[in-house]
Each structure stands twice: as C-alpha cells, then as structure tokens.
mmCIF file of C-alpha atoms and ligand atoms in Angstrom:
data_model
loop_
_atom_site.group_PDB
_atom_site.id
_atom_site.type_symbol
_atom_site.label_atom_id
_atom_site.label_comp_id
_atom_site.label_asym_id
_atom_site.label_seq_id
_atom_site.Cartn_x
_atom_site.Cartn_y
_atom_site.Cartn_z
ATOM 1 C CA UNK A 221 23.680 34.704 152.969
ATOM 2 C CA UNK A 222 25.432 34.412 156.354
ATOM 3 C CA UNK A 223 22.843 36.321 158.402
ATOM 4 C CA UNK A 224 20.016 34.087 157.139
ATOM 5 C CA UNK A 225 22.010 30.889 157.598
ATOM 6 C CA UNK A 226 22.959 31.716 161.200
ATOM 7 C CA UNK A 227 19.442 32.830 162.153
ATOM 8 C CA UNK A 228 17.789 29.725 160.720
ATOM 9 C CA UNK A 229 20.347 27.451 162.400
ATOM 10 C CA UNK A 230 19.613 29.206 165.712
ATOM 11 C CA UNK A 231 15.838 28.862 165.311
ATOM 12 C CA UNK A 232 16.086 25.181 164.383
ATOM 13 C CA UNK A 233 18.496 24.467 167.250
ATOM 14 C CA UNK A 234 16.754 26.340 170.056
ATOM 15 C CA UNK A 235 12.942 26.598 169.743
ATOM 16 C CA UNK A 236 12.803 26.889 173.569
ATOM 17 C CA UNK A 237 14.684 30.204 173.206
ATOM 18 C CA UNK A 238 13.198 31.689 170.050
ATOM 19 C CA UNK A 239 9.693 30.226 169.959
ATOM 20 C CA UNK A 240 8.173 26.997 168.694
ATOM 21 C CA UNK A 241 7.293 27.448 165.035
ATOM 22 C CA UNK A 242 9.723 30.335 164.514
ATOM 23 C CA UNK A 243 11.946 28.238 162.229
ATOM 24 C CA UNK A 244 9.012 27.250 159.992
ATOM 25 C CA UNK A 245 7.816 30.864 159.882
ATOM 26 C CA UNK A 246 11.147 32.571 159.174
ATOM 27 C CA UNK A 247 12.480 29.947 156.783
ATOM 28 C CA UNK A 248 9.552 30.876 154.514
ATOM 29 C CA UNK A 249 10.541 34.575 154.423
ATOM 30 C CA UNK A 250 11.643 35.815 150.979
ATOM 31 C CA UNK A 251 15.285 36.785 150.408
ATOM 32 C CA UNK A 252 14.207 40.445 150.347
ATOM 33 C CA UNK A 253 13.495 40.164 154.095
ATOM 34 C CA UNK A 254 17.058 38.996 154.815
ATOM 35 C CA UNK A 255 18.553 41.671 152.548
ATOM 36 C CA UNK A 256 16.573 44.333 154.419
ATOM 37 C CA UNK A 257 17.682 42.968 157.804
ATOM 38 C CA UNK A 258 21.309 42.930 156.632
ATOM 39 C CA UNK A 259 20.922 46.541 155.473
ATOM 40 C CA UNK A 260 19.465 47.602 158.846
ATOM 41 C CA UNK A 261 22.109 45.974 161.024
ATOM 42 C CA UNK A 262 24.835 46.891 158.520
ATOM 43 C CA UNK A 263 24.190 50.638 158.744
ATOM 44 C CA UNK A 264 22.635 51.090 155.298
ATOM 45 C CA UNK A 265 19.247 52.291 156.619
ATOM 46 C CA UNK A 266 19.331 55.882 157.911
ATOM 47 C CA UNK A 267 16.805 55.330 160.744
ATOM 48 C CA UNK A 268 18.936 52.544 162.249
ATOM 49 C CA UNK A 269 22.420 53.839 161.401
ATOM 50 C CA UNK A 270 24.640 53.565 164.489
ATOM 51 C CA UNK A 271 21.575 52.486 166.515
ATOM 52 C CA UNK A 272 21.727 48.765 165.721
ATOM 53 C CA UNK A 273 24.505 46.201 165.317
ATOM 54 C CA UNK A 274 24.726 42.481 164.586
ATOM 55 C CA UNK A 275 27.716 40.807 166.229
ATOM 56 C CA UNK A 276 28.855 37.591 164.556
ATOM 57 C CA UNK A 277 31.475 35.171 165.903
ATOM 58 C CA UNK A 278 33.142 33.370 163.000
ATOM 59 C CA UNK A 279 34.773 29.961 162.734
ATOM 60 C CA UNK A 280 36.398 30.435 159.340
ATOM 61 C CA UNK A 281 33.554 31.494 157.036
ATOM 62 C CA UNK A 282 30.860 29.937 159.223
ATOM 63 C CA UNK A 283 29.001 31.874 161.913
ATOM 64 C CA UNK A 284 29.242 30.109 165.280
ATOM 65 C CA UNK A 285 27.592 32.847 167.338
ATOM 66 C CA UNK A 286 25.361 35.867 166.823
ATOM 67 C CA UNK A 287 23.770 38.682 168.801
ATOM 68 C CA UNK A 288 21.891 41.846 167.871
ATOM 69 C CA UNK A 289 22.035 44.998 169.983
ATOM 70 C CA UNK A 290 20.004 48.153 169.402
ATOM 71 C CA UNK A 291 19.190 51.438 171.086
ATOM 72 C CA UNK A 292 15.555 51.644 172.142
ATOM 73 C CA UNK A 293 13.703 54.099 169.879
ATOM 74 C CA UNK A 294 11.255 54.961 172.708
ATOM 75 C CA UNK A 295 13.244 55.071 175.961
ATOM 76 C CA UNK A 296 16.430 57.137 176.089
ATOM 77 C CA UNK A 297 19.297 55.252 177.760
ATOM 78 C CA UNK A 298 17.898 51.782 177.130
ATOM 79 C CA UNK A 299 19.730 49.375 174.834
ATOM 80 C CA UNK A 300 18.416 45.890 174.062
ATOM 81 C CA UNK A 301 20.135 42.615 173.310
ATOM 82 C CA UNK A 302 18.281 40.061 171.207
ATOM 83 C CA UNK A 303 18.825 36.949 169.074
ATOM 84 C CA UNK A 304 21.844 35.755 171.086
ATOM 85 C CA UNK A 305 22.841 32.283 169.961
ATOM 86 C CA UNK A 306 26.015 30.209 170.227
ATOM 87 C CA UNK A 307 26.492 27.057 168.137
ATOM 88 C CA UNK A 308 26.053 24.036 170.489
ATOM 89 C CA UNK A 309 29.464 22.708 169.379
ATOM 90 C CA UNK A 310 31.225 25.686 170.950
ATOM 91 C CA UNK A 311 29.089 26.417 174.012
ATOM 92 C CA UNK A 312 30.660 26.906 177.448
ATOM 93 C CA UNK A 313 33.859 28.229 175.827
ATOM 94 C CA UNK A 314 33.209 31.863 176.741
ATOM 95 C CA UNK A 315 31.843 32.983 173.344
ATOM 96 C CA UNK A 316 28.484 34.064 174.786
ATOM 97 C CA UNK A 317 30.283 36.179 177.363
ATOM 98 C CA UNK A 318 32.438 37.729 174.592
ATOM 99 C CA UNK A 319 29.378 38.726 172.559
ATOM 100 C CA UNK A 320 27.758 40.240 175.667
ATOM 101 C CA UNK A 321 30.976 42.169 176.393
ATOM 102 C CA UNK A 322 30.947 43.496 172.819
ATOM 103 C CA UNK A 323 27.284 44.498 173.205
ATOM 104 C CA UNK A 324 28.046 46.267 176.513
ATOM 105 C CA UNK A 325 30.951 48.231 174.987
ATOM 106 C CA UNK A 326 28.853 49.195 171.958
ATOM 107 C CA UNK A 327 25.841 50.297 174.030
ATOM 108 C CA UNK A 328 27.894 52.159 176.631
ATOM 109 C CA UNK A 329 29.790 54.054 173.917
ATOM 110 C CA UNK A 330 26.407 55.291 172.648
ATOM 111 C CA UNK A 331 25.291 56.582 176.038
ATOM 112 C CA UNK A 332 23.072 53.668 177.099
ATOM 113 C CA UNK A 333 22.599 53.324 180.863
ATOM 114 C CA UNK A 334 20.999 49.872 180.826
ATOM 115 C CA UNK A 335 21.357 46.809 178.614
ATOM 116 C CA UNK A 336 18.033 44.960 178.654
ATOM 117 C CA UNK A 337 16.769 41.671 177.214
ATOM 118 C CA UNK A 338 13.834 39.271 177.389
ATOM 119 C CA UNK A 339 14.154 35.576 178.253
ATOM 120 C CA UNK A 340 11.389 33.038 177.683
ATOM 121 C CA UNK A 341 10.252 30.984 180.711
ATOM 122 C CA UNK A 342 11.087 27.904 178.639
ATOM 123 C CA UNK A 343 14.796 28.832 178.706
ATOM 124 C CA UNK A 344 16.112 28.495 182.288
ATOM 125 C CA UNK A 345 19.732 27.880 181.201
ATOM 126 C CA UNK A 346 19.817 31.311 179.517
ATOM 127 C CA UNK A 347 18.571 32.802 182.800
ATOM 128 C CA UNK A 348 21.543 31.164 184.564
ATOM 129 C CA UNK A 349 23.876 32.496 181.863
ATOM 130 C CA UNK A 350 22.590 36.077 182.175
ATOM 131 C CA UNK A 351 22.638 35.958 185.984
ATOM 132 C CA UNK A 352 26.256 34.714 185.877
ATOM 133 C CA UNK A 353 27.078 37.835 183.831
ATOM 134 C CA UNK A 354 25.416 40.188 186.322
ATOM 135 C CA UNK A 355 21.984 40.715 184.723
ATOM 136 C CA UNK A 356 19.062 40.942 187.147
ATOM 137 C CA UNK A 357 15.309 40.547 186.634
ATOM 138 C CA UNK A 358 13.453 43.868 186.403
ATOM 139 C CA UNK A 359 10.110 42.265 187.375
ATOM 140 C CA UNK A 360 8.584 43.054 183.954
ATOM 141 C CA UNK A 361 6.787 40.174 182.232
ATOM 142 C CA UNK A 362 5.026 39.853 178.884
ATOM 143 C CA UNK A 363 3.677 37.140 176.554
ATOM 144 C CA UNK A 364 6.366 35.752 174.208
ATOM 145 C CA UNK A 365 4.190 36.976 171.341
ATOM 146 C CA UNK A 366 0.765 38.522 170.956
ATOM 147 C CA UNK A 367 -1.962 36.113 172.079
ATOM 148 C CA UNK A 368 0.477 33.575 173.542
ATOM 149 C CA UNK A 369 -0.042 32.081 177.008
ATOM 150 C CA UNK A 370 3.726 31.549 177.369
ATOM 151 C CA UNK A 371 5.609 34.386 178.999
ATOM 152 C CA UNK A 372 9.053 35.939 179.123
ATOM 153 C CA UNK A 373 10.866 38.048 181.729
ATOM 154 C CA UNK A 374 12.970 41.160 181.348
ATOM 155 C CA UNK A 375 16.555 41.201 182.659
ATOM 156 C CA UNK A 376 18.818 44.247 182.804
ATOM 157 C CA UNK A 377 22.410 45.194 183.488
ATOM 158 C CA UNK A 378 23.379 48.699 184.613
ATOM 159 C CA UNK A 379 26.122 50.217 182.452
ATOM 160 C CA UNK A 380 28.578 52.505 184.170
ATOM 161 C CA UNK A 381 29.835 55.371 181.979
ATOM 162 C CA UNK A 382 33.029 54.908 179.964
ATOM 163 C CA UNK A 383 36.003 55.609 182.249
ATOM 164 C CA UNK A 384 38.325 58.161 180.690
ATOM 165 C CA UNK A 385 41.979 58.696 181.562
ATOM 166 C CA UNK A 386 42.979 61.996 183.185
ATOM 167 C CA UNK A 387 45.170 62.977 180.227
ATOM 168 C CA UNK A 388 42.319 62.190 177.792
ATOM 169 C CA UNK A 389 39.798 64.139 179.847
ATOM 170 C CA UNK A 390 41.853 67.273 180.346
ATOM 171 C CA UNK A 391 43.867 67.168 177.163
ATOM 172 C CA UNK A 392 46.955 67.863 179.309
ATOM 173 C CA UNK A 393 49.980 65.701 179.965
ATOM 174 C CA UNK A 394 49.821 65.641 183.739
HETATM 175 C C1 COA B 120 22.900 30.936 176.523
HETATM 176 C C2 COA B 120 24.103 30.844 175.567
HETATM 177 C C3 COA B 120 24.114 32.048 174.628
HETATM 178 C C4 COA B 120 25.396 30.832 176.411
HETATM 179 O O1 COA B 120 26.522 30.900 175.546
HETATM 180 P P1 COA B 120 27.929 30.214 175.933
HETATM 181 O O2 COA B 120 28.943 30.648 174.929
HETATM 182 O O3 COA B 120 27.737 28.758 176.078
HETATM 183 O O4 COA B 120 28.200 30.848 177.367
HETATM 184 P P2 COA B 120 29.639 31.121 178.056
HETATM 185 O O5 COA B 120 30.567 29.991 177.738
HETATM 186 O O6 COA B 120 30.111 32.490 177.685
HETATM 187 O O7 COA B 120 29.234 31.080 179.604
HETATM 188 C C5 COA B 120 29.545 32.118 180.523
HETATM 189 C C6 COA B 120 29.003 31.691 181.894
HETATM 190 O O8 COA B 120 27.563 31.666 181.864
HETATM 191 C C7 COA B 120 27.091 30.543 182.654
HETATM 192 N N1 COA B 120 26.406 29.595 181.770
HETATM 193 C C8 COA B 120 26.521 29.483 180.426
HETATM 194 N N2 COA B 120 25.706 28.497 179.969
HETATM 195 C C9 COA B 120 25.092 27.994 181.047
HETATM 196 C C10 COA B 120 24.136 26.954 181.219
HETATM 197 N N3 COA B 120 23.662 26.238 180.173
HETATM 198 N N4 COA B 120 23.726 26.653 182.468
HETATM 199 C C11 COA B 120 24.176 27.352 183.537
HETATM 200 N N5 COA B 120 25.080 28.373 183.437
HETATM 201 C C12 COA B 120 25.521 28.669 182.191
HETATM 202 C C13 COA B 120 28.325 29.933 183.309
HETATM 203 O O9 COA B 120 28.553 30.599 184.544
HETATM 204 C C14 COA B 120 29.403 30.293 182.301
HETATM 205 O O10 COA B 120 30.706 30.324 182.862
HETATM 206 P P3 COA B 120 31.539 28.910 182.999
HETATM 207 O O11 COA B 120 31.413 28.174 181.696
HETATM 208 O O12 COA B 120 32.916 29.386 183.291
HETATM 209 O O13 COA B 120 30.878 28.171 184.129
HETATM 210 C C15 COA B 120 24.061 29.511 174.756
HETATM 211 O O14 COA B 120 23.853 28.425 175.631
HETATM 212 C C16 COA B 120 22.967 29.477 173.686
HETATM 213 O O15 COA B 120 23.196 29.909 172.561
HETATM 214 N N6 COA B 120 21.800 28.909 174.019
HETATM 215 C C17 COA B 120 20.697 28.757 173.063
HETATM 216 C C18 COA B 120 20.136 30.081 172.597
HETATM 217 C C19 COA B 120 19.701 30.943 173.770
HETATM 218 O O16 COA B 120 19.191 30.470 174.783
HETATM 219 N N7 COA B 120 19.867 32.287 173.588
HETATM 220 C C20 COA B 120 19.454 33.260 174.578
HETATM 221 C C21 COA B 120 18.083 33.756 174.203
HETATM 222 S S1 COA B 120 17.470 34.899 175.428
#
C-alpha cells in the first residue's frame, strides 16, 4: 500500500519532524487504519470529500514525496498542510516547493484565505524551507502532542483569491 509505505519511510527518516517514537507507533497500526486513511484522502468518505487531499510525488511506482492538505473543520478560510516529506535522495531539487504550490492551488480554489502548518522546534531546516516560500510565524505555540514538553510553532501564508481573466469574469469577448 503506497500511502502506508511512504508514511512509514517518512517517520523512520525524520523523527525530528514527525516525533520520536512515531514510527514504532504507526508501524503497529492495522491495515484497516491505512485503508481508512486512503479512503479519507481519496474522497471516499463523505465528511472529508473535497476537504482533504494527499499529494504524492512519484518516481516510477515509488513515492518520493508526500503532503496532506485539508480545510479546517472549525475555522472557515483556514487550510492546513501536514505530513510534508521529501525523500532525502531528491531533496533540494524543488519537489517540496512543487508540493506546496499544489497545496496552495488546491486550498485557494476552495476559498481558503490562509494555508497554515505546525513545525516542531526540533526541525529548524523546515522552518528555513517554509520561510523561503513566504510562510511567517503566527506566534501560536503548542506541545507537539498532549503531555509533551517539546513544542511546535504555527506558520501561515496568506492566499490571494484566484485571479480571473476579464473574458472569464464577464462572459464577454472584450
Ligand atoms: C523540508 C523539506 C520538505 C524540503 O523539501 P525540498 O524538496 O528539499 O525543498 P526544495 O528543494 O523545494 O527547497 C525550496 C527552497 O527552500 C529552502 N530550503 C529547502 N531545504 C532547506 C534546508 N534544509 N535548509 C535551508 N533552506 C532550505 C531553500 O531556499 C530552497 O531553495 P534552493 O534549493 O533553491 O536554495 C525536506 O527537507 C523534508 O522532507 N524534510 C524532512 C521532513 C520535514 O521536515 N517535513 C516538514 C515537516 S513540518
């Protein structure tokens, strides 16, 4: 199952980004968990249909990058990016930027005004990556998980509305 394979490779590769112990925890999940996740991000679950997407960059059949984007169920206009990971063999080739661009287009097309994400304090290179792409800290902080002393910070990018051509907007030729 590609979604499981890519997620477990990401967790094993980058515990500083996804939490120490996350690989051990998620690799023990039953296949039903991965089938349900695939159904949610694949549009098969009504509550998440067109509100959640899993972008996958492929090298042949193998995933070399992933990212999940979803519309916040609580705050109108907020979209979130999570689980971004690029295979170390193909980092600094622009793939991360491409997945972010895809997430921006997807979120903006669904009316989101902000694309938000959380970065662990243990992951300063991701902070540099997000800053290079225009994300800025919102000042919000929270523990990486309930009861943890480690923290993460929220970053956000404002999304301008989709620009429409004059002909498209008016339905006239000129
Ligand atoms: C962070 C990550 C997704 C970046 O992906 P990537 O494909 O290597 O990034 P890109 O090649 O698109 O980089 C775009 C720009 O971001 C900046 N950038 C990317 N990685 C950087 C790093 N390690 N240090 C500093 N700046 C970085 C650079 O400005 C880069 O442009 P340049 O290569 O022309 O200088 C990747 O390193 C990764 O998967 N890390 C482990 C998992 C992770 O941290 N996920 C984020 C969880 S919040």
